[in-house]
Amino acid sequence: MEYTAYISKAEDFFNIFTEKYNFMGESTGIQHKYRVAEEYGSGCMDRYSLKNGLEICMINLCLKKAIQFQFKTSLPVFEVVYCTQGRVLRNEQGMGELLLNEGNMVIYVRGKYEGFIEIPANMNIKCISIAAYNPFSGIFRYDPDGCDEGYGRADIKSLDDLMRPHPICPWLKAPFSEMQGCTFSGIAKLMYLECKAMEIISFALEKKIISREKTEIAVMLRKTDIEKINLARQIIHENITDPLSVDELSERVKLNSCKLKSGFKHLYGNTIFGYLKDIRLEKARELLDAGHDMNINEIVNEVGYSNTGHFARAFREKYGVNPKDYRLRT
């Protein structure tokens, strides 16, 4: 990697994509859109620059060519990143390689540091980043007199165990999903996104942002194994109404079931059937958002559930609201 970006302010990061990779930038006040250049693929990054150094970036893209660059920065940042689809590789000095897979999230608390970022090709990437720049003079400045920039530093120091990718708690997916599905416009949208971002950050400070599952032994995967697991994921998407069993999936992709299960969990942060459940519910949410004439029972059948009650419980567990109430809010 010959290209190194020097980041001294938030927009420097996004300038990498416009100057080096020909993304097309559009700005309207505090809202910015960076469209992927046709030569690199499709999609965009939506960035919202809010008050007190708070920034939200929603990434939704699919690249024809991988993007990889080194960076150096001395800009203090507190950042929460959640990957809802695909994966992103980040390597930082002192932390090593951080692979953020689908269904995982990570917290970055940094001052002066350097590393590199890689966004892979031929994969749909969806991530949400909530970043607070210069946080101790911005969003964490909550001392009674408004003059102590050290307020909250002890809370930040306690987050060391969260600074590696972890599976997100199911109930915390709701505010992220609500951010992605927000239909408000103008100042109402900005206020809504800011409230959701602060809700997520507050959970981070309370160390409730990850599921407390046992750390699993690292899975050794060859390139061919990863290709077969990616194929299994594609087959799952194509058969959500009539899914294959693990053994059938294993036979289809020519990978033993033990490695398929452990490798799938390693790459995507979820079990095979947990992943199937998530994409069924996500499709149901999209159908509810679409506002067409399908009733709840039709949506239940469309996403592969055979029991409306089971579907409603699963939807409420994932999004924190019943399907009928969710439809009324959209």
Short mmCIF file of C-alpha atoms in Angstrom, two decimals:
data_model
loop_
_atom_site.label_atom_id
_atom_site.label_comp_id
_atom_site.label_asym_id
_atom_site.label_seq_id
_atom_site.Cartn_x
_atom_site.Cartn_y
_atom_site.Cartn_z
CA MET A 1 0.00 0.00 0.00
CA GLU A 2 1.71 3.15 -1.22
CA TYR A 3 -1.07 5.60 -0.42
CA THR A 4 -1.13 7.05 3.11
CA ALA A 5 -3.82 9.46 4.28
CA TYR A 6 -3.15 12.01 7.02
CA ILE A 7 -6.28 12.75 9.02
CA SER A 8 -6.42 15.93 11.10
CA LYS A 9 -10.18 16.53 10.90
CA ALA A 10 -13.26 14.40 10.21
CA GLU A 11 -13.70 15.36 6.56
CA ASP A 12 -10.13 14.26 5.75
CA PHE A 13 -11.27 10.64 6.00
CA PHE A 14 -14.01 11.16 3.41
CA ASN A 15 -11.70 13.18 1.17
CA ILE A 16 -9.73 9.96 0.70
CA PHE A 17 -12.67 8.52 -1.22
CA THR A 18 -13.29 11.62 -3.36
CA GLU A 19 -9.64 12.37 -4.14
CA LYS A 20 -8.17 8.87 -4.41
CA TYR A 21 -11.13 6.75 -5.50
CA ASN A 22 -13.21 9.30 -7.44
CA PHE A 23 -16.32 9.12 -5.24
CA MET A 24 -18.72 11.96 -6.07
CA GLY A 25 -19.34 14.19 -3.07
CA GLU A 26 -22.49 16.27 -2.53
CA SER A 27 -23.06 18.50 0.51
CA THR A 28 -26.12 20.35 1.77
CA GLY A 29 -25.21 21.98 5.05
CA ILE A 30 -24.52 19.27 7.60
CA GLN A 31 -25.58 16.40 5.33
CA HIS A 32 -23.07 14.90 2.90
CA LYS A 33 -23.39 12.11 0.34
CA TYR A 34 -20.45 10.32 -1.29
CA ARG A 35 -21.48 8.22 -4.29
CA VAL A 36 -19.29 5.35 -5.45
CA ALA A 37 -17.65 6.03 -8.81
CA GLU A 38 -18.97 3.69 -11.51
CA GLU A 39 -15.49 2.28 -12.09
CA TYR A 40 -15.41 1.13 -8.46
CA GLY A 41 -18.97 -0.21 -8.12
CA SER A 42 -22.23 1.16 -6.74
CA GLY A 43 -23.75 2.61 -3.59
CA CYS A 44 -22.89 5.53 -1.34
CA MET A 45 -21.88 6.78 2.09
CA ASP A 46 -24.27 9.18 3.85
CA ARG A 47 -22.60 11.38 6.44
CA TYR A 48 -24.27 13.65 9.01
CA SER A 49 -22.13 16.23 10.84
CA LEU A 50 -24.00 17.07 14.03
CA LYS A 51 -23.18 19.25 17.03
CA ASN A 52 -20.36 18.78 19.55
CA GLY A 53 -18.20 16.84 17.08
CA LEU A 54 -20.76 14.04 16.64
CA GLU A 55 -20.80 12.38 13.21
CA ILE A 56 -22.94 9.57 11.80
CA CYS A 57 -22.01 7.70 8.64
CA MET A 58 -24.22 5.11 6.95
CA ILE A 59 -22.36 2.98 4.42
CA ASN A 60 -24.17 0.97 1.75
CA LEU A 61 -22.00 -0.06 -1.17
CA CYS A 62 -20.75 -2.89 -3.35
CA LEU A 63 -17.31 -2.48 -4.92
CA LYS A 64 -15.91 -3.94 -8.13
CA LYS A 65 -12.40 -3.27 -6.84
CA ALA A 66 -11.20 -3.54 -3.26
CA ILE A 67 -10.28 -0.28 -1.55
CA GLN A 68 -7.28 -0.31 0.77
CA PHE A 69 -5.29 2.56 2.24
CA GLN A 70 -3.01 3.43 5.14
CA PHE A 71 -3.82 6.29 7.48
CA LYS A 72 -2.18 8.32 10.22
CA THR A 73 -4.03 10.59 12.61
CA SER A 74 -3.73 12.47 15.88
CA LEU A 75 -7.44 13.33 15.97
CA PRO A 76 -9.05 12.05 19.23
CA VAL A 77 -12.15 9.98 18.51
CA PHE A 78 -14.66 7.76 20.27
CA GLU A 79 -16.35 5.59 17.63
CA VAL A 80 -18.95 2.82 17.62
CA VAL A 81 -19.21 0.81 14.39
CA TYR A 82 -21.84 -1.83 13.60
CA CYS A 83 -21.64 -4.01 10.48
CA THR A 84 -25.06 -5.20 9.30
CA GLN A 85 -23.84 -6.86 6.10
CA GLY A 86 -20.49 -7.94 4.65
CA ARG A 87 -17.19 -7.32 6.42
CA VAL A 88 -14.47 -4.67 6.76
CA LEU A 89 -10.83 -5.20 7.75
CA ARG A 90 -9.03 -2.65 9.90
CA ASN A 91 -5.49 -2.95 11.25
CA GLU A 92 -4.23 -0.55 13.90
CA GLN A 93 -0.86 -0.07 15.48
CA GLY A 94 -0.87 -1.79 18.86
CA MET A 95 -4.16 -3.61 18.22
CA GLY A 96 -3.35 -5.78 15.23
CA GLU A 97 -5.94 -6.97 12.74
CA LEU A 98 -9.59 -6.20 13.52
CA LEU A 99 -12.01 -8.03 11.20
CA LEU A 100 -15.51 -6.59 11.57
CA ASN A 101 -17.93 -9.22 10.30
CA GLU A 102 -21.65 -9.07 9.68
CA GLY A 103 -23.60 -8.90 12.94
CA ASN A 104 -20.61 -7.61 14.92
CA MET A 105 -19.75 -4.24 16.36
CA VAL A 106 -16.67 -2.61 17.83
CA ILE A 107 -15.68 0.49 19.78
CA TYR A 108 -12.62 2.54 18.87
CA VAL A 109 -11.16 4.96 21.41
CA ARG A 110 -8.12 6.60 19.91
CA GLY A 111 -5.84 9.62 19.98
CA LYS A 112 -2.66 9.44 17.92
CA TYR A 113 -2.52 6.22 15.91
CA GLU A 114 -1.98 4.72 12.47
CA GLY A 115 -3.09 1.66 10.55
CA PHE A 116 -4.92 0.61 7.41
CA ILE A 117 -8.46 -0.10 6.22
CA GLU A 118 -9.59 -2.58 3.58
CA ILE A 119 -13.08 -2.73 2.04
CA PRO A 120 -13.39 -5.95 -0.03
CA ALA A 121 -14.73 -6.24 -3.57
CA ASN A 122 -17.78 -8.18 -4.78
CA MET A 123 -19.60 -7.99 -1.46
CA ASN A 124 -22.51 -5.86 -0.25
CA ILE A 125 -21.21 -3.76 2.64
CA LYS A 126 -23.57 -2.08 5.10
CA CYS A 127 -22.19 -0.39 8.21
CA ILE A 128 -23.15 2.39 10.58
CA SER A 129 -20.47 4.49 12.27
CA ILE A 130 -21.18 6.83 15.17
CA ALA A 131 -18.08 8.93 15.85
CA ALA A 132 -17.45 11.62 18.44
CA TYR A 133 -14.39 13.70 17.57
CA ASN A 134 -12.53 15.51 20.38
CA PRO A 135 -15.03 13.82 22.72
CA PHE A 136 -13.76 15.21 26.04
CA SER A 137 -14.40 18.77 24.91
CA GLY A 138 -17.57 17.74 23.05
CA ILE A 139 -20.25 15.17 23.86
CA PHE A 140 -18.57 13.93 27.07
CA ARG A 141 -18.36 17.41 28.58
CA TYR A 142 -21.10 16.94 31.14
CA ASP A 143 -19.56 18.22 34.36
CA PRO A 144 -21.80 20.60 36.37
CA ASP A 145 -19.73 23.72 35.61
CA GLY A 146 -19.01 22.87 31.98
CA CYS A 147 -15.27 23.37 32.37
CA ASP A 148 -13.77 19.98 33.26
CA GLU A 149 -12.70 18.22 30.06
CA GLY A 150 -11.57 15.22 32.10
CA TYR A 151 -15.12 14.33 33.08
CA GLY A 152 -15.93 10.79 31.91
CA ARG A 153 -12.35 9.68 31.18
CA ALA A 154 -12.64 6.86 33.73
CA ASP A 155 -15.68 5.53 31.86
CA ILE A 156 -13.72 5.48 28.61
CA LYS A 157 -10.74 3.70 30.17
CA SER A 158 -13.06 0.89 31.29
CA LEU A 159 -13.94 0.00 27.69
CA ASP A 160 -10.74 -1.86 26.81
CA ASP A 161 -12.57 -5.21 26.63
CA LEU A 162 -14.98 -3.81 24.02
CA MET A 163 -12.30 -2.61 21.61
CA ARG A 164 -12.40 -5.80 19.55
CA PRO A 165 -15.32 -6.97 17.39
CA HIS A 166 -18.11 -8.67 19.35
CA PRO A 167 -21.58 -9.96 18.44
CA ILE A 168 -24.15 -7.27 19.15
CA CYS A 169 -26.92 -7.89 21.67
CA PRO A 170 -30.21 -8.63 19.87
CA TRP A 171 -32.09 -5.89 21.69
CA LEU A 172 -29.48 -3.28 20.75
CA LYS A 173 -30.06 -3.90 17.05
CA ALA A 174 -33.28 -1.89 17.37
CA PRO A 175 -31.78 1.65 17.55
CA PHE A 176 -29.39 0.87 14.69
CA SER A 177 -32.24 -0.52 12.56
CA GLU A 178 -34.36 2.50 13.43
CA MET A 179 -31.56 4.80 12.26
CA GLN A 180 -31.34 2.95 8.94
CA GLY A 181 -35.11 2.95 8.49
CA CYS A 182 -35.73 6.57 9.51
CA THR A 183 -38.26 8.18 7.14
CA PHE A 184 -38.12 11.69 8.64
CA SER A 185 -36.67 14.61 6.70
CA GLY A 186 -34.96 17.90 7.44
CA ILE A 187 -34.28 18.91 11.02
CA ALA A 188 -36.60 16.18 12.36
CA LYS A 189 -34.37 13.51 10.80
CA LEU A 190 -31.20 15.07 12.21
CA MET A 191 -32.71 15.28 15.70
CA TYR A 192 -33.90 11.67 15.46
CA LEU A 193 -30.51 10.37 14.32
CA GLU A 194 -28.71 12.34 17.03
CA CYS A 195 -31.00 10.91 19.74
CA LYS A 196 -30.44 7.35 18.52
CA ALA A 197 -26.68 7.90 18.32
CA MET A 198 -26.57 9.20 21.89
CA GLU A 199 -28.70 6.27 23.05
CA ILE A 200 -26.17 3.83 21.57
CA ILE A 201 -23.19 5.71 23.02
CA SER A 202 -24.78 5.72 26.47
CA PHE A 203 -25.20 1.94 26.28
CA ALA A 204 -21.54 1.70 25.28
CA LEU A 205 -20.49 3.61 28.37
CA GLU A 206 -22.58 1.28 30.49
CA LYS A 207 -20.83 -1.70 28.83
CA LYS A 208 -24.15 -3.17 27.72
CA ILE A 209 -23.38 -2.98 24.04
CA ILE A 210 -22.19 -6.55 23.43
CA SER A 211 -23.52 -9.99 24.19
CA ARG A 212 -21.56 -11.72 26.93
CA GLU A 213 -20.95 -14.94 25.06
CA LYS A 214 -17.94 -17.13 25.74
CA THR A 215 -14.99 -16.32 23.53
CA GLU A 216 -14.67 -19.02 20.90
CA ILE A 217 -11.44 -20.63 19.77
CA ALA A 218 -10.25 -19.01 16.57
CA VAL A 219 -11.23 -20.92 13.44
CA MET A 220 -8.54 -21.63 10.87
CA LEU A 221 -10.02 -21.14 7.41
CA ARG A 222 -8.40 -21.51 4.02
CA LYS A 223 -9.39 -19.35 1.08
CA THR A 224 -11.39 -22.23 -0.42
CA ASP A 225 -13.22 -22.71 2.90
CA ILE A 226 -14.20 -19.04 2.94
CA GLU A 227 -15.47 -19.27 -0.64
CA LYS A 228 -17.61 -22.29 0.28
CA ILE A 229 -18.98 -20.55 3.38
CA ASN A 230 -19.84 -17.48 1.29
CA LEU A 231 -21.64 -19.80 -1.15
CA ALA A 232 -23.57 -21.30 1.78
CA ARG A 233 -24.62 -17.80 2.81
CA GLN A 234 -25.84 -17.12 -0.73
CA ILE A 235 -27.86 -20.35 -0.71
CA ILE A 236 -29.44 -19.35 2.61
CA HIS A 237 -30.57 -16.05 1.07
CA GLU A 238 -32.03 -17.87 -1.93
CA ASN A 239 -34.02 -20.33 0.20
CA ILE A 240 -35.37 -18.40 3.18
CA THR A 241 -38.89 -19.82 2.76
CA ASP A 242 -37.68 -23.43 2.42
CA PRO A 243 -34.24 -23.55 4.06
CA LEU A 244 -31.80 -26.42 3.77
CA SER A 245 -30.67 -28.31 6.86
CA VAL A 246 -27.04 -27.92 7.93
CA ASP A 247 -26.25 -31.35 6.50
CA GLU A 248 -27.91 -30.48 3.18
CA LEU A 249 -26.07 -27.16 3.07
CA SER A 250 -22.81 -28.92 3.90
CA GLU A 251 -23.36 -31.38 1.06
CA ARG A 252 -24.26 -28.60 -1.37
CA VAL A 253 -21.08 -26.58 -0.76
CA LYS A 254 -18.80 -29.61 -0.24
CA LEU A 255 -17.60 -28.61 3.23
CA ASN A 256 -17.98 -30.75 6.34
CA SER A 257 -20.75 -29.59 8.64
CA CYS A 258 -18.48 -28.95 11.64
CA LYS A 259 -16.23 -26.57 9.71
CA LEU A 260 -19.23 -25.00 8.00
CA LYS A 261 -20.91 -24.19 11.33
CA SER A 262 -17.79 -22.92 13.10
CA GLY A 263 -16.54 -21.07 10.02
CA PHE A 264 -19.91 -19.43 9.41
CA LYS A 265 -20.03 -18.21 13.01
CA HIS A 266 -16.46 -16.91 12.71
CA LEU A 267 -17.11 -14.98 9.48
CA TYR A 268 -20.61 -13.67 10.14
CA GLY A 269 -20.85 -13.53 13.93
CA ASN A 270 -23.94 -15.73 14.03
CA THR A 271 -25.02 -19.36 13.75
CA ILE A 272 -26.47 -20.55 10.44
CA PHE A 273 -30.02 -20.63 11.77
CA GLY A 274 -29.53 -17.43 13.76
CA TYR A 275 -28.46 -15.78 10.51
CA LEU A 276 -31.49 -17.23 8.69
CA LYS A 277 -33.74 -15.84 11.40
CA ASP A 278 -32.15 -12.39 11.10
CA ILE A 279 -32.51 -12.14 7.32
CA ARG A 280 -36.12 -13.35 7.51
CA LEU A 281 -36.93 -10.64 10.03
CA GLU A 282 -35.00 -8.01 8.06
CA LYS A 283 -36.98 -8.88 4.93
CA ALA A 284 -40.20 -8.66 6.96
CA ARG A 285 -39.17 -5.22 8.21
CA GLU A 286 -38.48 -4.09 4.63
CA LEU A 287 -41.93 -5.34 3.54
CA LEU A 288 -43.54 -3.46 6.43
CA ASP A 289 -41.57 -0.33 5.49
CA ALA A 290 -42.67 -0.62 1.85
CA GLY A 291 -46.24 0.16 2.87
CA HIS A 292 -47.92 -1.99 0.19
CA ASP A 293 -51.11 -4.03 0.58
CA MET A 294 -49.62 -7.21 2.07
CA ASN A 295 -51.14 -7.98 5.46
CA ILE A 296 -49.17 -9.41 8.38
CA ASN A 297 -50.12 -13.03 7.62
CA GLU A 298 -48.98 -12.66 4.01
CA ILE A 299 -45.67 -11.19 5.15
CA VAL A 300 -45.26 -14.08 7.62
CA ASN A 301 -45.62 -16.57 4.76
CA GLU A 302 -43.40 -14.51 2.45
CA VAL A 303 -40.44 -14.69 4.85
CA GLY A 304 -40.82 -18.39 5.65
CA TYR A 305 -42.55 -18.43 9.04
CA SER A 306 -45.38 -20.92 9.56
CA ASN A 307 -46.70 -19.44 12.80
CA THR A 308 -47.73 -15.80 13.19
CA GLY A 309 -47.22 -15.87 16.96
CA HIS A 310 -43.64 -17.14 16.63
CA PHE A 311 -42.95 -14.48 14.02
CA ALA A 312 -44.36 -11.69 16.21
CA ARG A 313 -42.23 -12.75 19.20
CA ALA A 314 -39.09 -12.95 17.08
CA PHE A 315 -39.79 -9.55 15.49
CA ARG A 316 -40.37 -7.94 18.89
CA GLU A 317 -37.15 -9.47 20.24
CA LYS A 318 -35.13 -8.10 17.32
CA TYR A 319 -36.70 -4.66 16.87
CA GLY A 320 -38.29 -3.97 20.25
CA VAL A 321 -41.80 -3.52 18.85
CA ASN A 322 -44.66 -5.69 17.51
CA PRO A 323 -45.03 -5.93 13.70
CA LYS A 324 -48.42 -4.20 13.74
CA ASP A 325 -47.13 -1.32 15.87
CA TYR A 326 -44.03 -1.06 13.68
CA ARG A 327 -46.20 -0.69 10.58
CA LEU A 328 -48.22 2.07 12.25
CA ARG A 329 -45.01 4.01 13.00
CA THR A 330 -43.71 3.90 9.40
#
